[in-house]
Amino acid sequence: MLFRYCPHCGTVLDKREEGGKLRMRCGECGFIQYLNPAPAAGILVRDDKGRVLLVRRKFEPFAGLWTMPAGFIEYGEEVSETAVRELEEETGLIIEIETIHTVESCRDDPRGDTVLVMYEGHVRGGKLEAGDDAGEVGFFPLDGLPEIAFACQRRVMERLIRNLS
Ligand SMILES: [Zn+2]
């Protein structure tokens, strides 16, 4: 989102081209708004049959479509803590992280670009139950996936499917 006013001095910002990119700049104090993707974290969880844990999005964007559990990293939070916290909030399951699965740039979220750190982990406890942000939760086989939200999450699924064949 582009600022209209300088967050430091309140002056109305000008649009300036800089390094081939359009940026908002303050003519008064020199502030320049640089847009950066927001970091998010999630976990790929598969059961002993190889099925993938997915949650159905209750809210926009892409309400009704499915994703691996993930969420935005809060200030002061470790990346892995975010992933474990989001998964527990959305699915009721407690996960032990094993490794980083992939890091993806997500460019189709209407709220802004994100960088998604996807871990891989296994269930260590809890009870599968849809949380506040999730309409439904479940494990799905790779040959029977529902419609997945976000191009970056679809890429992760497509690679899993390719690695099977
Ligand atoms: Zn300013």
PDB file of C-alpha atoms and ligand atoms in Angstrom:
ATOM      1  CA  MET A   1       0.000   0.000   0.000  1.00  0.00           C
ATOM      2  CA  LEU A   2       1.356   3.409  -0.946  1.00  0.00           C
ATOM      3  CA  PHE A   3       1.403   6.134   1.714  1.00  0.00           C
ATOM      4  CA  ARG A   4      -0.184   9.468   0.889  1.00  0.00           C
ATOM      5  CA  TYR A   5       1.374  11.378   3.789  1.00  0.00           C
ATOM      6  CA  CYS A   6       4.908  11.270   5.184  1.00  0.00           C
ATOM      7  CA  PRO A   7       4.898   9.093   8.354  1.00  0.00           C
ATOM      8  CA  HIS A   8       7.663  11.311   9.811  1.00  0.00           C
ATOM      9  CA  CYS A   9       6.486  14.871   9.147  1.00  0.00           C
ATOM     10  CA  GLY A  10       2.970  14.586   7.699  1.00  0.00           C
ATOM     11  CA  THR A  11       3.774  16.265   4.359  1.00  0.00           C
ATOM     12  CA  VAL A  12       1.864  15.057   1.280  1.00  0.00           C
ATOM     13  CA  LEU A  13       4.191  12.664  -0.571  1.00  0.00           C
ATOM     14  CA  ASP A  14       5.226  12.998  -4.231  1.00  0.00           C
ATOM     15  CA  LYS A  15       5.545  10.122  -6.663  1.00  0.00           C
ATOM     16  CA  ARG A  16       9.128   9.856  -7.914  1.00  0.00           C
ATOM     17  CA  GLU A  17      10.794   7.437 -10.233  1.00  0.00           C
ATOM     18  CA  GLU A  18      13.898   5.953  -8.650  1.00  0.00           C
ATOM     19  CA  GLY A  19      15.942   3.077 -10.049  1.00  0.00           C
ATOM     20  CA  GLY A  20      13.146   2.221 -12.475  1.00  0.00           C
ATOM     21  CA  LYS A  21      10.590   1.959  -9.651  1.00  0.00           C
ATOM     22  CA  LEU A  22       7.875   4.389  -8.698  1.00  0.00           C
ATOM     23  CA  ARG A  23       8.271   5.412  -5.045  1.00  0.00           C
ATOM     24  CA  MET A  24       6.542   7.825  -2.714  1.00  0.00           C
ATOM     25  CA  ARG A  25       8.938  10.518  -1.515  1.00  0.00           C
ATOM     26  CA  CYS A  26       8.711  13.389   0.961  1.00  0.00           C
ATOM     27  CA  GLY A  27       9.974  16.708  -0.478  1.00  0.00           C
ATOM     28  CA  GLU A  28      10.245  18.093   3.069  1.00  0.00           C
ATOM     29  CA  CYS A  29      12.345  15.538   5.019  1.00  0.00           C
ATOM     30  CA  GLY A  30      13.563  13.186   2.265  1.00  0.00           C
ATOM     31  CA  PHE A  31      11.649  10.087   3.483  1.00  0.00           C
ATOM     32  CA  ILE A  32      11.241   7.456   0.733  1.00  0.00           C
ATOM     33  CA  GLN A  33       8.714   4.640   1.018  1.00  0.00           C
ATOM     34  CA  TYR A  34      10.282   1.314  -0.002  1.00  0.00           C
ATOM     35  CA  LEU A  35       7.772  -1.493  -0.450  1.00  0.00           C
ATOM     36  CA  ASN A  36       8.875  -4.876   0.868  1.00  0.00           C
ATOM     37  CA  PRO A  37       7.004  -8.174   0.889  1.00  0.00           C
ATOM     38  CA  ALA A  38       5.547  -9.224   4.235  1.00  0.00           C
ATOM     39  CA  PRO A  39       7.074 -12.397   5.705  1.00  0.00           C
ATOM     40  CA  ALA A  40       4.775 -15.326   6.424  1.00  0.00           C
ATOM     41  CA  ALA A  41       5.367 -18.862   7.652  1.00  0.00           C
ATOM     42  CA  GLY A  42       3.584 -22.174   7.375  1.00  0.00           C
ATOM     43  CA  ILE A  43       4.079 -25.913   7.623  1.00  0.00           C
ATOM     44  CA  LEU A  44       3.635 -28.757   5.175  1.00  0.00           C
ATOM     45  CA  VAL A  45       2.275 -31.678   7.191  1.00  0.00           C
ATOM     46  CA  ARG A  46       1.704 -35.104   5.636  1.00  0.00           C
ATOM     47  CA  ASP A  47       0.218 -38.128   7.327  1.00  0.00           C
ATOM     48  CA  ASP A  48       1.482 -41.722   7.030  1.00  0.00           C
ATOM     49  CA  LYS A  49      -0.515 -42.140   3.793  1.00  0.00           C
ATOM     50  CA  GLY A  50       1.190 -39.088   2.249  1.00  0.00           C
ATOM     51  CA  ARG A  51      -1.932 -36.950   2.454  1.00  0.00           C
ATOM     52  CA  VAL A  52      -1.441 -33.183   2.953  1.00  0.00           C
ATOM     53  CA  LEU A  53      -3.002 -31.194   5.801  1.00  0.00           C
ATOM     54  CA  LEU A  54      -5.099 -28.328   4.387  1.00  0.00           C
ATOM     55  CA  VAL A  55      -7.397 -25.704   5.845  1.00  0.00           C
ATOM     56  CA  ARG A  56     -10.322 -24.084   4.086  1.00  0.00           C
ATOM     57  CA  ARG A  57     -10.128 -20.289   4.150  1.00  0.00           C
ATOM     58  CA  LYS A  58     -13.043 -18.667   5.922  1.00  0.00           C
ATOM     59  CA  PHE A  59     -12.056 -15.085   5.069  1.00  0.00           C
ATOM     60  CA  GLU A  60     -11.012 -13.113   1.993  1.00  0.00           C
ATOM     61  CA  PRO A  61      -8.819 -13.189   0.022  1.00  0.00           C
ATOM     62  CA  PHE A  62      -9.770 -16.501  -1.613  1.00  0.00           C
ATOM     63  CA  ALA A  63     -12.438 -17.424   0.946  1.00  0.00           C
ATOM     64  CA  GLY A  64     -13.619 -21.006   0.405  1.00  0.00           C
ATOM     65  CA  LEU A  65     -10.352 -22.177  -1.189  1.00  0.00           C
ATOM     66  CA  TRP A  66      -7.790 -24.322   0.612  1.00  0.00           C
ATOM     67  CA  THR A  67      -4.215 -23.700   1.798  1.00  0.00           C
ATOM     68  CA  MET A  68      -1.558 -25.263   3.928  1.00  0.00           C
ATOM     69  CA  PRO A  69      -1.765 -23.633   7.367  1.00  0.00           C
ATOM     70  CA  ALA A  70       0.261 -20.403   7.364  1.00  0.00           C
ATOM     71  CA  GLY A  71       0.157 -16.837   8.625  1.00  0.00           C
ATOM     72  CA  PHE A  72       1.997 -13.547   8.922  1.00  0.00           C
ATOM     73  CA  ILE A  73       4.968 -13.318  11.265  1.00  0.00           C
ATOM     74  CA  GLU A  74       4.294 -11.030  14.217  1.00  0.00           C
ATOM     75  CA  TYR A  75       6.947  -8.545  15.307  1.00  0.00           C
ATOM     76  CA  GLY A  76       9.111 -10.150  18.027  1.00  0.00           C
ATOM     77  CA  GLU A  77       8.214 -13.691  16.951  1.00  0.00           C
ATOM     78  CA  GLU A  78      10.573 -16.393  15.631  1.00  0.00           C
ATOM     79  CA  VAL A  79       9.684 -17.597  12.103  1.00  0.00           C
ATOM     80  CA  SER A  80       9.241 -21.181  13.324  1.00  0.00           C
ATOM     81  CA  GLU A  81       7.078 -20.026  16.268  1.00  0.00           C
ATOM     82  CA  THR A  82       4.706 -18.339  13.815  1.00  0.00           C
ATOM     83  CA  ALA A  83       4.398 -21.516  11.771  1.00  0.00           C
ATOM     84  CA  VAL A  84       3.663 -23.706  14.816  1.00  0.00           C
ATOM     85  CA  ARG A  85       1.276 -21.137  16.348  1.00  0.00           C
ATOM     86  CA  GLU A  86      -0.713 -20.620  13.140  1.00  0.00           C
ATOM     87  CA  LEU A  87      -1.042 -24.335  12.557  1.00  0.00           C
ATOM     88  CA  GLU A  88      -2.269 -24.964  16.097  1.00  0.00           C
ATOM     89  CA  GLU A  89      -4.752 -22.049  15.876  1.00  0.00           C
ATOM     90  CA  GLU A  90      -6.139 -23.222  12.537  1.00  0.00           C
ATOM     91  CA  THR A  91      -6.151 -27.017  12.999  1.00  0.00           C
ATOM     92  CA  GLY A  92      -5.837 -27.832  16.725  1.00  0.00           C
ATOM     93  CA  LEU A  93      -2.725 -29.922  16.006  1.00  0.00           C
ATOM     94  CA  ILE A  94       0.660 -29.496  17.661  1.00  0.00           C
ATOM     95  CA  ILE A  95       3.492 -29.906  15.179  1.00  0.00           C
ATOM     96  CA  GLU A  96       7.156 -30.673  15.510  1.00  0.00           C
ATOM     97  CA  ILE A  97       9.165 -28.980  12.764  1.00  0.00           C
ATOM     98  CA  GLU A  98      11.719 -31.154  10.963  1.00  0.00           C
ATOM     99  CA  THR A  99      13.170 -28.952   8.245  1.00  0.00           C
ATOM    100  CA  ILE A 100      12.535 -26.062   5.856  1.00  0.00           C
ATOM    101  CA  HIS A 101      10.584 -27.361   2.872  1.00  0.00           C
ATOM    102  CA  THR A 102      10.782 -24.294   0.607  1.00  0.00           C
ATOM    103  CA  VAL A 103      10.767 -20.500   0.510  1.00  0.00           C
ATOM    104  CA  GLU A 104       8.376 -18.952  -2.001  1.00  0.00           C
ATOM    105  CA  SER A 105       7.571 -15.456  -3.234  1.00  0.00           C
ATOM    106  CA  CYS A 106       3.796 -14.931  -3.343  1.00  0.00           C
ATOM    107  CA  ARG A 107       2.727 -12.208  -5.754  1.00  0.00           C
ATOM    108  CA  ASP A 108      -1.033 -12.758  -6.062  1.00  0.00           C
ATOM    109  CA  ASP A 109      -2.212 -11.787  -2.578  1.00  0.00           C
ATOM    110  CA  PRO A 110      -4.341  -8.642  -3.002  1.00  0.00           C
ATOM    111  CA  ARG A 111      -3.164  -7.463   0.444  1.00  0.00           C
ATOM    112  CA  GLY A 112       0.400  -7.241  -0.920  1.00  0.00           C
ATOM    113  CA  ASP A 113       3.371  -9.421  -1.819  1.00  0.00           C
ATOM    114  CA  THR A 114       4.608 -11.900   0.765  1.00  0.00           C
ATOM    115  CA  VAL A 115       7.563 -14.214   1.260  1.00  0.00           C
ATOM    116  CA  LEU A 116       6.380 -17.583   2.516  1.00  0.00           C
ATOM    117  CA  VAL A 117       8.718 -19.792   4.538  1.00  0.00           C
ATOM    118  CA  MET A 118       7.284 -23.319   4.422  1.00  0.00           C
ATOM    119  CA  TYR A 119       8.568 -25.783   6.973  1.00  0.00           C
ATOM    120  CA  GLU A 120       7.925 -29.483   6.983  1.00  0.00           C
ATOM    121  CA  GLY A 121       6.857 -31.224  10.173  1.00  0.00           C
ATOM    122  CA  HIS A 122       4.872 -34.010  11.760  1.00  0.00           C
ATOM    123  CA  VAL A 123       1.991 -34.183  14.227  1.00  0.00           C
ATOM    124  CA  ARG A 124       3.119 -34.496  17.850  1.00  0.00           C
ATOM    125  CA  GLY A 125      -0.240 -33.965  19.597  1.00  0.00           C
ATOM    126  CA  GLY A 126      -3.537 -32.103  19.668  1.00  0.00           C
ATOM    127  CA  LYS A 127      -6.860 -32.941  18.078  1.00  0.00           C
ATOM    128  CA  LEU A 128      -7.827 -32.109  14.474  1.00  0.00           C
ATOM    129  CA  GLU A 129     -10.470 -29.399  14.660  1.00  0.00           C
ATOM    130  CA  ALA A 130     -11.034 -26.255  12.548  1.00  0.00           C
ATOM    131  CA  GLY A 131     -10.014 -23.068  14.375  1.00  0.00           C
ATOM    132  CA  ASP A 132     -11.153 -19.445  14.080  1.00  0.00           C
ATOM    133  CA  ASP A 133      -9.716 -18.628  10.648  1.00  0.00           C
ATOM    134  CA  ALA A 134     -10.438 -22.031   9.113  1.00  0.00           C
ATOM    135  CA  GLY A 135     -13.825 -23.173   7.877  1.00  0.00           C
ATOM    136  CA  GLU A 136     -12.761 -26.807   7.635  1.00  0.00           C
ATOM    137  CA  VAL A 137      -9.585 -28.841   8.036  1.00  0.00           C
ATOM    138  CA  GLY A 138      -8.537 -32.177   6.651  1.00  0.00           C
ATOM    139  CA  PHE A 139      -5.886 -34.384   5.093  1.00  0.00           C
ATOM    140  CA  PHE A 140      -6.076 -34.718   1.280  1.00  0.00           C
ATOM    141  CA  PRO A 141      -4.342 -37.125  -1.112  1.00  0.00           C
ATOM    142  CA  LEU A 142      -2.198 -35.449  -3.791  1.00  0.00           C
ATOM    143  CA  ASP A 143      -4.385 -36.996  -6.512  1.00  0.00           C
ATOM    144  CA  GLY A 144      -7.525 -35.573  -4.921  1.00  0.00           C
ATOM    145  CA  LEU A 145      -6.645 -32.037  -3.846  1.00  0.00           C
ATOM    146  CA  PRO A 146      -9.348 -29.371  -3.522  1.00  0.00           C
ATOM    147  CA  GLU A 147      -8.842 -25.941  -5.159  1.00  0.00           C
ATOM    148  CA  ILE A 148      -5.711 -24.370  -3.628  1.00  0.00           C
ATOM    149  CA  ALA A 149      -5.461 -20.612  -2.950  1.00  0.00           C
ATOM    150  CA  PHE A 150      -2.322 -18.601  -3.846  1.00  0.00           C
ATOM    151  CA  ALA A 151      -0.031 -19.387  -6.795  1.00  0.00           C
ATOM    152  CA  CYS A 152       2.933 -20.010  -4.454  1.00  0.00           C
ATOM    153  CA  GLN A 153       1.016 -22.703  -2.568  1.00  0.00           C
ATOM    154  CA  ARG A 154      -0.083 -24.283  -5.861  1.00  0.00           C
ATOM    155  CA  ARG A 155       3.587 -24.451  -6.915  1.00  0.00           C
ATOM    156  CA  VAL A 156       4.433 -26.350  -3.714  1.00  0.00           C
ATOM    157  CA  MET A 157       1.637 -28.858  -4.427  1.00  0.00           C
ATOM    158  CA  GLU A 158       2.630 -29.236  -8.086  1.00  0.00           C
ATOM    159  CA  ARG A 159       6.215 -30.065  -7.077  1.00  0.00           C
ATOM    160  CA  LEU A 160       5.000 -32.662  -4.567  1.00  0.00           C
ATOM    161  CA  ILE A 161       2.863 -34.267  -7.300  1.00  0.00           C
ATOM    162  CA  ARG A 162       5.777 -34.221  -9.805  1.00  0.00           C
ATOM    163  CA  ASN A 163       8.101 -35.863  -7.266  1.00  0.00           C
ATOM    164  CA  LEU A 164       5.654 -38.753  -6.954  1.00  0.00           C
ATOM    165  CA  SER A 165       5.685 -39.609 -10.647  1.00  0.00           C
TER     166      SER A 165
HETATM  167 ZN    ZN B   1       8.609  13.977   5.630  1.00  0.00          ZN
END
